[in-house]
PDB file of C-alpha atoms in Angstrom:
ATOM      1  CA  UNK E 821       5.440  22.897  -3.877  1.00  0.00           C
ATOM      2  CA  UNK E 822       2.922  21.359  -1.606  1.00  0.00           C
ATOM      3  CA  UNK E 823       4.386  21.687   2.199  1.00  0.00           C
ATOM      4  CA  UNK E 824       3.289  21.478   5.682  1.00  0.00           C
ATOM      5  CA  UNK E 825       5.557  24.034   8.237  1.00  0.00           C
ATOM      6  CA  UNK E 826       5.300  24.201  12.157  1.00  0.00           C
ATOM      7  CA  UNK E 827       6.323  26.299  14.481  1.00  0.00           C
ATOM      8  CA  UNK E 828       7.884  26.234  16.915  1.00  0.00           C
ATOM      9  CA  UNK E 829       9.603  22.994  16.573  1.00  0.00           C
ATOM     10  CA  UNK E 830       9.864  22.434  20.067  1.00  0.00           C
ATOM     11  CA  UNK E 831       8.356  24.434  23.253  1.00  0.00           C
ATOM     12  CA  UNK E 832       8.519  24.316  26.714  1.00  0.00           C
ATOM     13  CA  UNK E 833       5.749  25.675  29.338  1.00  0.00           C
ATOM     14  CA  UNK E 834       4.980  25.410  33.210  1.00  0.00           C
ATOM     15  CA  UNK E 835       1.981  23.333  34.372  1.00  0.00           C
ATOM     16  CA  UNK E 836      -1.202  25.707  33.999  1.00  0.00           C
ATOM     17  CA  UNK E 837      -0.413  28.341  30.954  1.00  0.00           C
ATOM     18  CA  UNK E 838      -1.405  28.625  27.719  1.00  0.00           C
ATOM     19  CA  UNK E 839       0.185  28.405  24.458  1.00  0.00           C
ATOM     20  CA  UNK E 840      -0.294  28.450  20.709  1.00  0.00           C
ATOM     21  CA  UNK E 841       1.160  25.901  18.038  1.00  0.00           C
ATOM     22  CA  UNK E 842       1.491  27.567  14.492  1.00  0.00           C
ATOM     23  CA  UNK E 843       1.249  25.632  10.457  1.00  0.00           C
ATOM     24  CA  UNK E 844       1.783  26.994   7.404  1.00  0.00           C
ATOM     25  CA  UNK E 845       0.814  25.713   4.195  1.00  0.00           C
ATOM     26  CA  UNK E 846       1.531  25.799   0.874  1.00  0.00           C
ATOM     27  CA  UNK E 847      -0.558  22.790   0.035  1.00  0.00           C
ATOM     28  CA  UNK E 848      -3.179  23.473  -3.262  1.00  0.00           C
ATOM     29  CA  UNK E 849      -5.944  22.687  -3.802  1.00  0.00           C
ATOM     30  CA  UNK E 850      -6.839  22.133   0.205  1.00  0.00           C
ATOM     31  CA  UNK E 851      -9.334  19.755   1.255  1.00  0.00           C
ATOM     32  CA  UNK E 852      -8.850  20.082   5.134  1.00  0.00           C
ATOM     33  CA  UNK E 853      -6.340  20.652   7.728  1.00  0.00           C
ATOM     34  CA  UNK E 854      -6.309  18.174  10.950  1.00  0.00           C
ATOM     35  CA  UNK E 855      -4.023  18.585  13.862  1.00  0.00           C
ATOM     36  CA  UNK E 856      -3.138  15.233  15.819  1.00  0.00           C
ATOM     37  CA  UNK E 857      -1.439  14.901  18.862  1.00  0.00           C
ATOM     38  CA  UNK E 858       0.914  12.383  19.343  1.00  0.00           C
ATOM     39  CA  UNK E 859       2.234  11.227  22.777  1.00  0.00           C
ATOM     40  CA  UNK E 860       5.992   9.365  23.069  1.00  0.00           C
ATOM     41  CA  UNK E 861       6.090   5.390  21.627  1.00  0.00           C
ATOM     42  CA  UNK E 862       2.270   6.118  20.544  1.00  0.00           C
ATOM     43  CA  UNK E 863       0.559   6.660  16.990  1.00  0.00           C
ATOM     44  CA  UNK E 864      -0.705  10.026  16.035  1.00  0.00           C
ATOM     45  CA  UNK E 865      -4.564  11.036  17.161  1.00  0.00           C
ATOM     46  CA  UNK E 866      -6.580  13.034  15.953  1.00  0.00           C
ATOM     47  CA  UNK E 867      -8.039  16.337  17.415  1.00  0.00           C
ATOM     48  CA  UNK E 868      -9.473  18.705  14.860  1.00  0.00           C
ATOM     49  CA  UNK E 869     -10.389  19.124  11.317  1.00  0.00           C
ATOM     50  CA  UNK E 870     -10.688  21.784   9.994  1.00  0.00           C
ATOM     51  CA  UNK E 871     -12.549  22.476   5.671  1.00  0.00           C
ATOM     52  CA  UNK E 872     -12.126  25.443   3.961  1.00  0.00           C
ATOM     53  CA  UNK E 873     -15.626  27.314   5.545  1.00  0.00           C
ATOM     54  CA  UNK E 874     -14.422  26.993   9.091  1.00  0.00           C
ATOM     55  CA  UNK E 875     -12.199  29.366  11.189  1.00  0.00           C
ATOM     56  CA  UNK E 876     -12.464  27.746  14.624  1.00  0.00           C
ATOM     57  CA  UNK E 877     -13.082  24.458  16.215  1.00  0.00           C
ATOM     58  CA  UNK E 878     -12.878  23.558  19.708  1.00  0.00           C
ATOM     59  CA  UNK E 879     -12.248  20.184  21.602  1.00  0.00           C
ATOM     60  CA  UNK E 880     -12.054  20.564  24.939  1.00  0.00           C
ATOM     61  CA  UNK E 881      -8.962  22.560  26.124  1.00  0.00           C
ATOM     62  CA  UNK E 882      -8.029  22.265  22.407  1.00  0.00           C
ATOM     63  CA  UNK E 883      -9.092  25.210  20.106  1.00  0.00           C
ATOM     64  CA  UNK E 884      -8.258  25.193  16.164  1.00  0.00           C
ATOM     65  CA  UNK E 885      -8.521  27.977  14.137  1.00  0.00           C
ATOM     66  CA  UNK E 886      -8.013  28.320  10.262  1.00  0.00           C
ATOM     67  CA  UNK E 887      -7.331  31.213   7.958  1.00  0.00           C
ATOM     68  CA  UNK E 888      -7.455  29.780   4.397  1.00  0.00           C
ATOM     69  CA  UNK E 889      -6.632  33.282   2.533  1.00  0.00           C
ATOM     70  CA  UNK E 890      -3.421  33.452   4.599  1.00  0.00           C
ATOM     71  CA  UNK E 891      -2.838  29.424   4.940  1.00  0.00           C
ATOM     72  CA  UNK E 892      -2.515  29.696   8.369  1.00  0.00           C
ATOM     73  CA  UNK E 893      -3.623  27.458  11.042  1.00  0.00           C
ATOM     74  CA  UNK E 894      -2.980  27.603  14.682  1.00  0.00           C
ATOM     75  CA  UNK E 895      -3.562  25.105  17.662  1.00  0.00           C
ATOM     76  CA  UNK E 896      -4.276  26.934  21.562  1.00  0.00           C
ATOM     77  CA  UNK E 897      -4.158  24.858  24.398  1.00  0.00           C
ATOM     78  CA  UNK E 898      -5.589  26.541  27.460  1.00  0.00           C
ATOM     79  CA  UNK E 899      -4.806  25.517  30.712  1.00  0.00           C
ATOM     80  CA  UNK E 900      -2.280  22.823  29.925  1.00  0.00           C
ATOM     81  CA  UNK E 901      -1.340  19.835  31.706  1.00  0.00           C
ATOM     82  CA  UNK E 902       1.229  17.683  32.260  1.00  0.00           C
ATOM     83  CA  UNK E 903      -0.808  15.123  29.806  1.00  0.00           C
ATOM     84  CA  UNK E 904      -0.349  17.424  27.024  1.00  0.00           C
ATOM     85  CA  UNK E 905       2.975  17.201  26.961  1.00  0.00           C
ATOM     86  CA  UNK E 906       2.891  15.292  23.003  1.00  0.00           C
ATOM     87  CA  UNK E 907       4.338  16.206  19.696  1.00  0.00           C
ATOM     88  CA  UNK E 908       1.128  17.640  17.681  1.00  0.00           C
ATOM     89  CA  UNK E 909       1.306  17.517  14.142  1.00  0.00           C
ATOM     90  CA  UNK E 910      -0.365  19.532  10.841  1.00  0.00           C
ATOM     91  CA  UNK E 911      -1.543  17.581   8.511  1.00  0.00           C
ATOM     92  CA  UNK E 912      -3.078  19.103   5.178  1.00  0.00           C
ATOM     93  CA  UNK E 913      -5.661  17.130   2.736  1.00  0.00           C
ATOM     94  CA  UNK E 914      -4.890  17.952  -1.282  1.00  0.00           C
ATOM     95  CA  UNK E 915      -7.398  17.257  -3.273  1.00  0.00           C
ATOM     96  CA  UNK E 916      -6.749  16.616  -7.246  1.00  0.00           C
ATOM     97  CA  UNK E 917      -7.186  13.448  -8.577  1.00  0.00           C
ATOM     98  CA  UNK E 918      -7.086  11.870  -5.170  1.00  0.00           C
ATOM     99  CA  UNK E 919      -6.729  12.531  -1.846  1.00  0.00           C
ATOM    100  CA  UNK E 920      -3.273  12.885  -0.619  1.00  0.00           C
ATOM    101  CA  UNK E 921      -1.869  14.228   2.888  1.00  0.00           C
ATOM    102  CA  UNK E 922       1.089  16.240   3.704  1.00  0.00           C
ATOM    103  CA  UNK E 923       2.486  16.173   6.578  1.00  0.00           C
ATOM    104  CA  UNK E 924       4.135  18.854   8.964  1.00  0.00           C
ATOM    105  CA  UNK E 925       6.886  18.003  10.780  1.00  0.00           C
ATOM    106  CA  UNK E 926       5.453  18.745  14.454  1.00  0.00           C
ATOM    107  CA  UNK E 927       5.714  20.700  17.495  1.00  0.00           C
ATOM    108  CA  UNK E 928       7.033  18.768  20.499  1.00  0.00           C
ATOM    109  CA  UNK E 929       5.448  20.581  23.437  1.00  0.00           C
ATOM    110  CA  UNK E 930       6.665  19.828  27.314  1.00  0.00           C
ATOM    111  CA  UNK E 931       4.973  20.962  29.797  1.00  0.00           C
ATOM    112  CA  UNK E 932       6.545  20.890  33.459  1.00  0.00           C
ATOM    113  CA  UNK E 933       4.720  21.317  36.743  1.00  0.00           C
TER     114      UNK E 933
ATOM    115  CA  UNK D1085     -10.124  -3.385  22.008  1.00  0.00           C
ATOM    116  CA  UNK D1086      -6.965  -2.022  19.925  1.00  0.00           C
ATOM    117  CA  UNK D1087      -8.793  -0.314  16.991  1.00  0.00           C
ATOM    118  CA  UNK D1088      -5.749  -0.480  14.991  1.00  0.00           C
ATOM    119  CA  UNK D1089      -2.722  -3.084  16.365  1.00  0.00           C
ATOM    120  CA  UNK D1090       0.548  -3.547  14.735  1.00  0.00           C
ATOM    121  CA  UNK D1091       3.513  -6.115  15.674  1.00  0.00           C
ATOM    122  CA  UNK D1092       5.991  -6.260  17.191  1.00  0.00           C
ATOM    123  CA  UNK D1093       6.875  -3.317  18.899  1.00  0.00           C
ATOM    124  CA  UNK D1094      10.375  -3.594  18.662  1.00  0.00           C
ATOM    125  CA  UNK D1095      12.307  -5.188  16.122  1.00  0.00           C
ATOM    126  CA  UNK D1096      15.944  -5.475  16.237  1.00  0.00           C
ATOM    127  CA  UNK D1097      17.886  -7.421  13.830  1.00  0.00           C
ATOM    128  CA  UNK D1098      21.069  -7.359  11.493  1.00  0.00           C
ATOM    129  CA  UNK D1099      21.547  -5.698   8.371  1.00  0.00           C
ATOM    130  CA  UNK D1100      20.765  -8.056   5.473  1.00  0.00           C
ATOM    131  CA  UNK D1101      17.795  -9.796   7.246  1.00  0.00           C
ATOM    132  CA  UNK D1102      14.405 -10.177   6.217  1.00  0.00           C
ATOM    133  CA  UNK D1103      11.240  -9.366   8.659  1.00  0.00           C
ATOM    134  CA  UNK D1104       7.942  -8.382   8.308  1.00  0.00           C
ATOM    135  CA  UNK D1105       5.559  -6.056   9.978  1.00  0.00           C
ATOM    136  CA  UNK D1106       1.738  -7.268  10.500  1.00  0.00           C
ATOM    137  CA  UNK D1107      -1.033  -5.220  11.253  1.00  0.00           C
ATOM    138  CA  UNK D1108      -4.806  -5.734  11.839  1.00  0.00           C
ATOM    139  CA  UNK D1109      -8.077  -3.062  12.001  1.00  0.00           C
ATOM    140  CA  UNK D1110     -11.111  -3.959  13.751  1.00  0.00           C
ATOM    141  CA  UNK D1111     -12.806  -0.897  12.739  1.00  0.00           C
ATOM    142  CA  UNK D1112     -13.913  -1.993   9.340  1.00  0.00           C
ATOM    143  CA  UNK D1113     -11.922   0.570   7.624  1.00  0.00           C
ATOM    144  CA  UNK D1114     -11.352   0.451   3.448  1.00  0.00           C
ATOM    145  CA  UNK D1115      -8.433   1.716   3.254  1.00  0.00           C
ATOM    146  CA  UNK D1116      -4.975   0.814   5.314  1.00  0.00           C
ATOM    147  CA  UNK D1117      -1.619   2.759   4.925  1.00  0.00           C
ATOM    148  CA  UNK D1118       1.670   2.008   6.061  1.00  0.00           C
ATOM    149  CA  UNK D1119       4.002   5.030   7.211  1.00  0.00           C
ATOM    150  CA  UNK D1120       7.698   5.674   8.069  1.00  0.00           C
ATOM    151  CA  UNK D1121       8.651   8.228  10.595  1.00  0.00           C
ATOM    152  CA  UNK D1122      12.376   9.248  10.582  1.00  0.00           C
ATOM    153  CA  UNK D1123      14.323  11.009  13.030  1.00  0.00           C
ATOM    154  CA  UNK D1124      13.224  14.284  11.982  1.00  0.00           C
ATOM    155  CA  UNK D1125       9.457  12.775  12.734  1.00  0.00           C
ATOM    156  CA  UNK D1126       8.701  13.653   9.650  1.00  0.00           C
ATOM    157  CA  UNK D1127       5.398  11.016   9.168  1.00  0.00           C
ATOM    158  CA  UNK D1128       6.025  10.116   5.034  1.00  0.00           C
ATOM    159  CA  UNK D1129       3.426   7.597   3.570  1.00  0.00           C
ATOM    160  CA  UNK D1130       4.674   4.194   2.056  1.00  0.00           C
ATOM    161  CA  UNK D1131       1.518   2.654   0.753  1.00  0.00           C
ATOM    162  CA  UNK D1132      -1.725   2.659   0.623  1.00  0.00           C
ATOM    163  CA  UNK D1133      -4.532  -0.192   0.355  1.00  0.00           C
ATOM    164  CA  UNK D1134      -8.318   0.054  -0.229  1.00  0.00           C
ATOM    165  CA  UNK D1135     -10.088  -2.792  -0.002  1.00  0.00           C
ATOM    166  CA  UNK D1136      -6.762  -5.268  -0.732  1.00  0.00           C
ATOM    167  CA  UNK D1137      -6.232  -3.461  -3.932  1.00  0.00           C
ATOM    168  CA  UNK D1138      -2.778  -1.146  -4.001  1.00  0.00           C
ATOM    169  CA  UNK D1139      -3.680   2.546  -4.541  1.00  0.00           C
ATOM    170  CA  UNK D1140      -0.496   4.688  -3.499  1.00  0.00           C
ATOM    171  CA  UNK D1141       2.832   3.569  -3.304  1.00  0.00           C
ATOM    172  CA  UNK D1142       5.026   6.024  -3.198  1.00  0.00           C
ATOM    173  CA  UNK D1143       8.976   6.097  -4.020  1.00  0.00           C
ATOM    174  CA  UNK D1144      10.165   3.312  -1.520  1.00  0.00           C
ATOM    175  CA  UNK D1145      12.850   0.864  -2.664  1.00  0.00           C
ATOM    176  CA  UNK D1146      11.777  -2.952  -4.196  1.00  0.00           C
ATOM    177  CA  UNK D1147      12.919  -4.584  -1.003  1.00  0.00           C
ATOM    178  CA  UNK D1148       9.661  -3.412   0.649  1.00  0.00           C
ATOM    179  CA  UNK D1149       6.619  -5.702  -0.317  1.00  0.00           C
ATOM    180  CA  UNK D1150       3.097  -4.584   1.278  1.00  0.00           C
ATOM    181  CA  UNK D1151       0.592  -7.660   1.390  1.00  0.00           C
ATOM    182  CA  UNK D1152      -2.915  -7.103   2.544  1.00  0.00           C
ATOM    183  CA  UNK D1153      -4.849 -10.951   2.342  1.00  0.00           C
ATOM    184  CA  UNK D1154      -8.363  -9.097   3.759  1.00  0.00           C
ATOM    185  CA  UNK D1155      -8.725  -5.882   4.153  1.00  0.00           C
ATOM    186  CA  UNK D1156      -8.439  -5.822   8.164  1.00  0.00           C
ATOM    187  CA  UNK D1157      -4.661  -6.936   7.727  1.00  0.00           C
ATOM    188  CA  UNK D1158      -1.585  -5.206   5.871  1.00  0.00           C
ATOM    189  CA  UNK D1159       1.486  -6.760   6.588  1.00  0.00           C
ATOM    190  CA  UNK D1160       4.971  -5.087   5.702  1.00  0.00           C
ATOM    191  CA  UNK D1161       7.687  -7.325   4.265  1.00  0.00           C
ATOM    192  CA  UNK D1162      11.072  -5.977   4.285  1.00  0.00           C
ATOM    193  CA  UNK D1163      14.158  -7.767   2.232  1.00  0.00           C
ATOM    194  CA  UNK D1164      17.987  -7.060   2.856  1.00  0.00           C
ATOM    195  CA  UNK D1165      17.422  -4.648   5.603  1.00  0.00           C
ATOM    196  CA  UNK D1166      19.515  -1.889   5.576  1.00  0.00           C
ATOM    197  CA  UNK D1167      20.657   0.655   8.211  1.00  0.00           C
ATOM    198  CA  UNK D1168      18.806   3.542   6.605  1.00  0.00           C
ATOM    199  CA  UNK D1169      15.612   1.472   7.356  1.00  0.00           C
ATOM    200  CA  UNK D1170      16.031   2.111  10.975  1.00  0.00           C
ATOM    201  CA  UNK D1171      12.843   4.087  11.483  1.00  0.00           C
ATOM    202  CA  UNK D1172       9.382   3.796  13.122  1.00  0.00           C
ATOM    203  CA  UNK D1173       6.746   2.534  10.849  1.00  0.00           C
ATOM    204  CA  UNK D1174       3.008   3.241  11.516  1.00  0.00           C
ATOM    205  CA  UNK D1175       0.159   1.458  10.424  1.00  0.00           C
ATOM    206  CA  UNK D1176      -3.250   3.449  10.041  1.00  0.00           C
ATOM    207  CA  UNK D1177      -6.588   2.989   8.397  1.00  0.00           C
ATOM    208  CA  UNK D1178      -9.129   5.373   7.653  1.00  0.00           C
ATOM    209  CA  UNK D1179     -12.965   4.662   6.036  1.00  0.00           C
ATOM    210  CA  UNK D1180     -11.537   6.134   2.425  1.00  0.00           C
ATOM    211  CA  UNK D1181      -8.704   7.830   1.347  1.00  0.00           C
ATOM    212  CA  UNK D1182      -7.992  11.607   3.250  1.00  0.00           C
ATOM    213  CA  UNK D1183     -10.592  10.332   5.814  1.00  0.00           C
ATOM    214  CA  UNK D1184      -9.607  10.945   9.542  1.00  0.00           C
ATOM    215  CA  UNK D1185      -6.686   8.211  10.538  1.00  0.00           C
ATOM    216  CA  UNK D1186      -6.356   5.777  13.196  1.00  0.00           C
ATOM    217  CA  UNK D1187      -2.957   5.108  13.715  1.00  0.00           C
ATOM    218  CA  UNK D1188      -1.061   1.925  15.442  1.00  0.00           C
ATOM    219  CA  UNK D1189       1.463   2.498  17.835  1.00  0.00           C
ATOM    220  CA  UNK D1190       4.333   2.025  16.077  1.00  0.00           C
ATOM    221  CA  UNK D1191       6.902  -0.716  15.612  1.00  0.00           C
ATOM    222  CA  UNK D1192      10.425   0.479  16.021  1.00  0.00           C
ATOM    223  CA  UNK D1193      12.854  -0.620  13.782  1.00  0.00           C
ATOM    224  CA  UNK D1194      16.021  -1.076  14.693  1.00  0.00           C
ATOM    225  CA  UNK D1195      19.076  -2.338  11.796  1.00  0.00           C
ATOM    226  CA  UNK D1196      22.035  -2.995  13.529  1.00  0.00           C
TER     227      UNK D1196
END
């Protein structure tokens, strides 16, 4: 079954740290992961995409990283700030006959000064 | 310069009403989607449009009619609304299907 999981589904952290956002997929065959970022009352933006060959990408204070043997893909934010404070979301490209996306169901992060 | 604008913002009406959604892409994008998110925020696609013509619709009742008259515009016509369509629908549009998308911000539907 194709499916998108996050982890953790919701996480708090203090003005300054770091912290890493976690998906798991199931989704076959994979065309490419993106992570968005979604602040409250707004649409989802993207970050990062990710294909098959790559195992990091930055943007910014953003930095993606993929492991496609294990299905893995994690989202760091260094230094965070109070802006970052968004649900971010995993979403996974299948490619068969057409492109279809699966959605994850997102990591609301707050972070507090 | 909204890339990708969507109205209203809030809709709040009675059950058994009809209303529709419009939305508009200035980014000459091929292909526009419509989206539900539920409570969960689980983001599940309704329908998607390249270049006017209907390419996914996925299992969402009859009383939900997509039009798209150019292919900057796809409106979202709802019939008989029902509680369980309180939700947030998103419009997006991308250059072809599984491209990056560029999401509205949301109208908020509200079935009272």
């Amino acid at each position: 079954k194709n499916q998108v999981e996050q982890s953790p589904q919701s996480l708090i952290i203090l003005e300054g740290k770091n912290c890493t956002l976690q998906c798991n997929y199931t989704v076959s065959p994979f065309s490419n992961l993106r992570w968005y970022k979604q602040d409250t009352g707004r649409g989802p933006v993207s970050l990062t995409i990710m294909t098959f060959s790559e195992n990091t990408k930055s943007n910014g204070r953003y930095t993606a990283t993929l492991d496609a043997d294990t299905k893995q893909s994690s989202l760091h934010i260094t230094a965070s700030q109070l802006s970052d404070s968004a649900s971010y979301i995993c979403v996974v490209t299948r490619m068969d006959s057409s492109y279809k996306l699966i959605f994850g169901s997102g990591t609301r992060l707050l972070v507090r000064p | 310069d909204t890339a990708v604008s969507q109205t209203p913002k809030y809709l709040v009406t009675q059950m058994g009403n009809d209303k529709s959604i419009k939305c508009e892409q200035n980014l000459g994008h091929d292909t526009m989607y419509w989206y539900k998110q539920d409570s969960k925020k689980f983001l599940k696609i309704m329908f998607s449009y390249n270049n006017k013509e209907l390419i996914i619709n996925e299992t969402v009742p009859n009383r939900f009619s997509p039009k798209s008259p150019d292919k900057a515009h796809l409106n979202l016509h709802i019939n008989s609304l029902e509680l369980g369509d309180s939700a947030v629908y998103f419009c997006a549009s991308s250059w072809t299907s599984g491209e990056k998308l560029f999401f509205g911000s949301g109208t908020q539907l509200s079935v009272l």
